[in-house]
Coordinates of C-alpha atoms and ligand atoms in Angstrom, one line a residue:
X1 CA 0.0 0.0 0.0
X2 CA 1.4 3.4 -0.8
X3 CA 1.3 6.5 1.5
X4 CA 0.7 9.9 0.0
X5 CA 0.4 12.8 2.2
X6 CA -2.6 15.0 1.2
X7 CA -1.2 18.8 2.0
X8 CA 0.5 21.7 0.1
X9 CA 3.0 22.3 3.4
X10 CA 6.4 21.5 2.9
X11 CA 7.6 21.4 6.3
X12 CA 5.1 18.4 6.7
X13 CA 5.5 16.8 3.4
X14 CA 9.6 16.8 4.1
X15 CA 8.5 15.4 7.8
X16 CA 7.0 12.5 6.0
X17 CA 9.7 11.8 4.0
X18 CA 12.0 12.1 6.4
X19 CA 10.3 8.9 8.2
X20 CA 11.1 6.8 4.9
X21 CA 7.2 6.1 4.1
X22 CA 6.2 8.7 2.1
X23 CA 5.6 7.3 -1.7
X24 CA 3.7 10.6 -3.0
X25 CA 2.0 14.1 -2.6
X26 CA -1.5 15.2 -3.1
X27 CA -2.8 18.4 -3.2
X28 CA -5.6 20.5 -3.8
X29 CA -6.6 24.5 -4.8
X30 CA -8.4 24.2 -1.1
X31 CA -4.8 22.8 0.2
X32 CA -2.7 25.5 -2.1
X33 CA -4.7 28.4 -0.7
X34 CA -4.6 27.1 3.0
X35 CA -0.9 28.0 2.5
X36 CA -1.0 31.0 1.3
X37 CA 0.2 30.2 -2.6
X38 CA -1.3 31.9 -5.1
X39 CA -1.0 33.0 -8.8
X40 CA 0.0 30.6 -11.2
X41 CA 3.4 30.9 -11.1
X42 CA 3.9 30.6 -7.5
X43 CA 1.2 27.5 -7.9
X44 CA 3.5 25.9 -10.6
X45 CA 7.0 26.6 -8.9
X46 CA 5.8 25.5 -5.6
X47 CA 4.4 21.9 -7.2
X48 CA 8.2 21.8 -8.4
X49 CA 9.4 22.3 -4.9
X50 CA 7.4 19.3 -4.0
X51 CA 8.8 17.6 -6.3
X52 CA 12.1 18.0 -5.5
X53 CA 11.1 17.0 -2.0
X54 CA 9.5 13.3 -2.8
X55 CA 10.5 10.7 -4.7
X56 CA 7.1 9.7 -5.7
X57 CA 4.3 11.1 -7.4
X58 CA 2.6 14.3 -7.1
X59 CA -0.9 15.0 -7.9
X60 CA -1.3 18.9 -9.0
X61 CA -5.1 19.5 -10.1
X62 CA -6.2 21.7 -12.9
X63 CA -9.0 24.7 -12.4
X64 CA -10.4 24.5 -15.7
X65 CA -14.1 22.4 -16.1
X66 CA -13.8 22.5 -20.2
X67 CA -12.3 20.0 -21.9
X68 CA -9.7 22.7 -23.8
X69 CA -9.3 24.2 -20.5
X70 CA -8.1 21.2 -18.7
X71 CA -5.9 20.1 -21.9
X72 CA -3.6 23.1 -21.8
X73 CA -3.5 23.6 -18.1
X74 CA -2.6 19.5 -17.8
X75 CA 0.2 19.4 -19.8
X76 CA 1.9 22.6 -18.6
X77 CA 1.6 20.9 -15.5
X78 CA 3.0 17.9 -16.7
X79 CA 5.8 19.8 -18.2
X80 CA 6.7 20.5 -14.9
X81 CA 8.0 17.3 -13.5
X82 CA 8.1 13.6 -14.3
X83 CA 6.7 12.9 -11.2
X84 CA 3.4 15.3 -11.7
X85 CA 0.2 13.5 -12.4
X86 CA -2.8 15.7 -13.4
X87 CA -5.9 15.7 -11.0
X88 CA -8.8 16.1 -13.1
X89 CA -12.3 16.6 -11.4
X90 CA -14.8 13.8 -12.0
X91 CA -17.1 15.9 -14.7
X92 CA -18.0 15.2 -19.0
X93 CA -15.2 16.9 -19.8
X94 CA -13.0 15.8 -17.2
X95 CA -13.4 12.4 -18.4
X96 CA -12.6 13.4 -21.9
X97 CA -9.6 15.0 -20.7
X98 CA -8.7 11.9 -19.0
X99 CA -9.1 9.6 -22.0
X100 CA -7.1 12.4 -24.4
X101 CA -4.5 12.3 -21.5
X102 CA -4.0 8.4 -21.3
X103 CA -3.7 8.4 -24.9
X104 CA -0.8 10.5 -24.6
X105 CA 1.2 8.9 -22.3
X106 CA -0.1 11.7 -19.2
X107 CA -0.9 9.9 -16.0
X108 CA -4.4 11.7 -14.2
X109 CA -5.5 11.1 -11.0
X110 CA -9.4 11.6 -11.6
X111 CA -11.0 13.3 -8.2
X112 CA -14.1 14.1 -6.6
X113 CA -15.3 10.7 -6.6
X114 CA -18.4 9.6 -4.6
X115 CA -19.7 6.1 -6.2
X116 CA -18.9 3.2 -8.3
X117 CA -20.3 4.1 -11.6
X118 CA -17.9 7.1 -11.4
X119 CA -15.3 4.9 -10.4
X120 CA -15.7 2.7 -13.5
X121 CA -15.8 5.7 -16.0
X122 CA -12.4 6.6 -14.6
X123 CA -11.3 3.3 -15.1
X124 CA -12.4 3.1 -18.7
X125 CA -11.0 6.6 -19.6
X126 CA -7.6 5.3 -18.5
X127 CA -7.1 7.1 -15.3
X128 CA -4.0 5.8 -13.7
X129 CA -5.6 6.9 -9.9
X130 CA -9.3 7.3 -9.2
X131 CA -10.2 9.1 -5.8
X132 CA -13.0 8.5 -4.1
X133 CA -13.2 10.8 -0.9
X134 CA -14.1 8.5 2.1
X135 CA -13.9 11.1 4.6
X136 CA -16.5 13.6 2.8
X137 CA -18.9 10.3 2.4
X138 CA -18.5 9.7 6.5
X139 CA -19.4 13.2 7.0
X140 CA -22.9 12.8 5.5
X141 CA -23.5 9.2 6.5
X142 CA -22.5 7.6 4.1
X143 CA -20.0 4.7 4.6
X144 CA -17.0 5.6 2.4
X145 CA -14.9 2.5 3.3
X146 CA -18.0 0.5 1.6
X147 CA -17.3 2.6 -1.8
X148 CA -13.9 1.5 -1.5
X149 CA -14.5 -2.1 -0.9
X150 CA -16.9 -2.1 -3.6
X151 CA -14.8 -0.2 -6.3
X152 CA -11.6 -3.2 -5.6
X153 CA -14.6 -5.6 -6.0
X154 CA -15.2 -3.7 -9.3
X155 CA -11.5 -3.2 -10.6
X156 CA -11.0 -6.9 -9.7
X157 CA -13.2 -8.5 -11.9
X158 CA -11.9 -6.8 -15.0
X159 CA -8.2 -6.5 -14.0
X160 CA -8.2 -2.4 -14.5
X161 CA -5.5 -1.2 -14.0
X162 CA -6.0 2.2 -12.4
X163 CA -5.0 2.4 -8.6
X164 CA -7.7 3.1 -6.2
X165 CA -6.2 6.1 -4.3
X166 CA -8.3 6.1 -1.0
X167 CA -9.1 10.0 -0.4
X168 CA -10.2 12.4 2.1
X169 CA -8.4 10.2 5.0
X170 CA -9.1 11.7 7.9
X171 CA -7.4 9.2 10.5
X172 CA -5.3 6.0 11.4
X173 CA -8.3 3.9 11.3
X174 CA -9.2 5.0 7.7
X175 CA -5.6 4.3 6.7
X176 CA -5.8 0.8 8.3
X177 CA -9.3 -0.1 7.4
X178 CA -8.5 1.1 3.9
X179 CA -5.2 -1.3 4.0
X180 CA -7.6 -4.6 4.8
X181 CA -9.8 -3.3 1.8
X182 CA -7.3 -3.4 -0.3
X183 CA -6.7 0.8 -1.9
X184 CA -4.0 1.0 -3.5
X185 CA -3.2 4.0 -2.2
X186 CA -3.8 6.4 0.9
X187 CA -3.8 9.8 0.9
X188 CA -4.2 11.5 4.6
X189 CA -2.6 14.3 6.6
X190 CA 0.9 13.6 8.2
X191 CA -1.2 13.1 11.9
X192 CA -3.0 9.9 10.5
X193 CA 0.2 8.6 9.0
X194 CA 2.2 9.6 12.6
X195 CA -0.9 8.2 14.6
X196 CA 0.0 4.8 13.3
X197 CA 3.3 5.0 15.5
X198 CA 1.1 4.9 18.9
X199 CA 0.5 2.6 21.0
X200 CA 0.8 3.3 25.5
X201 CA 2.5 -0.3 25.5
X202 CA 5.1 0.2 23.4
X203 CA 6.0 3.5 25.8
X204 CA 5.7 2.0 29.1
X205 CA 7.8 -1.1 27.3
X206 CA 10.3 1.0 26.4
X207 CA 10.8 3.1 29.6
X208 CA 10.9 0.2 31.2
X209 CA 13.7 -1.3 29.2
X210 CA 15.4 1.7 29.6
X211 CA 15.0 2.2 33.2
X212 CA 16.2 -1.5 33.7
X213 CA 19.1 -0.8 31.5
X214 CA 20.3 2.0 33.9
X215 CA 19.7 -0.2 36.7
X216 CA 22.2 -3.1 35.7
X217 CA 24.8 -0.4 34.6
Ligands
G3P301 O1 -7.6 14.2 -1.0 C1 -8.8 14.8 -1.0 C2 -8.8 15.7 0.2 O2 -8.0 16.8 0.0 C3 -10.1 16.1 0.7 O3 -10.0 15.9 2.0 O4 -10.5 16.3 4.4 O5 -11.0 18.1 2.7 O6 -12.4 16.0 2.7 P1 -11.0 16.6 3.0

């Protein structure tokens, strides 16, 4: 299972690859602004200072919603970096975009995914990711893990190869829930990928190790 961090702040993305896990980067415009970068040019330099943080892939979204739009604004961004892949919203046109994208050797992460049938246009179009946002399907009662289980269940049975990249991760239990269904992928902030560390046993085991340590020298 691959690990992306889902942030636009580089003091947490290099935190997370500092602990050796970290296989990739999404962002947002939501995540972009909650930093403070704005403008296209600083939105397009600072998805190169990702980049050069990560090894893995990085997810940079376009704003256009037509499909000429998205065309241009996809392949600048892919121009950017081998590692960008080009988040394209879940719409007509977005699937279009997709499909002309796949055809050219651009990988897409499609996003804003909330149910199967999405899930299998993404597929078709030749999306090399397809996110489905648990956490915004929790929030309005809706079980998101289920979408999950049922989009593998999908996938499975016609051997697609687009990676289910489990989205709007919101906690450790989402990331390990989402590792028994079988995603692909995870994408969560740097707290539900730290949370995974803790457990009270394992820190009353080790200052007990250490305390008899000091005892017997
Ligand atoms: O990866 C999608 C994500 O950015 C949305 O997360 O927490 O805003 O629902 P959230």
């Amino acid at each position: 299972m691959k690990f992306f961090i889902d942030t636009a702040n580089l003091a947490q993305i290099k935190e997370a690859q500092e602990l050796g896990v970290l296989d990739g980067v999404t962002t947002n415009p939501s995540l972009m602004a909650k930093e403070g970068i704005t403008g296209r040019n600083n939105i397009l330099k600072h998805y190169v200072d990702i980049c050069n943080i990560v090894d893995g892939d990085v997810s940079a979204e376009v704003i256009s919603t037509d499909f000429k739009g998205m065309i241009k604004e996809g392949e600048e961004l892919a121009e950017l970096h081998e590692q960008i892949v080009v988040k394209v919203p879940m719409i007509k046109d977005g699937v279009k975009a997709i499909k002309y994208f796949a055809d050219k050797g651009i990988r897409t992460n499609c996003t804003l995914v909330f149910s199967c049938g999405q899930a299998l246009l993404a597929a078709k179009a030749g999306a090399a990711y397809v996110s489905p946002f648990i956490g915004r399907l929790d929030d309005i009662s809706t079980d998101g893990l289920n979408l999950i289980s049922e989009i593998r269940h999908i996938y499975d049975n016609y051997e697609f190869e687009t990676q289910i990249l489990a989205a709007s991760v919101r906690h450790t239990m989402h990331v390990i829930d989402c590792a028994k269904i079988g995603a692909d992928v995870m994408t969560g902030p740097l707290s539900a990928i730290e949370g995974l560390l803790k457990h009270p046993l394992t820190d009353s085991g080790l200052a007990k190790f250490l305390e008899d340590y000091k005892k017997g020298n």
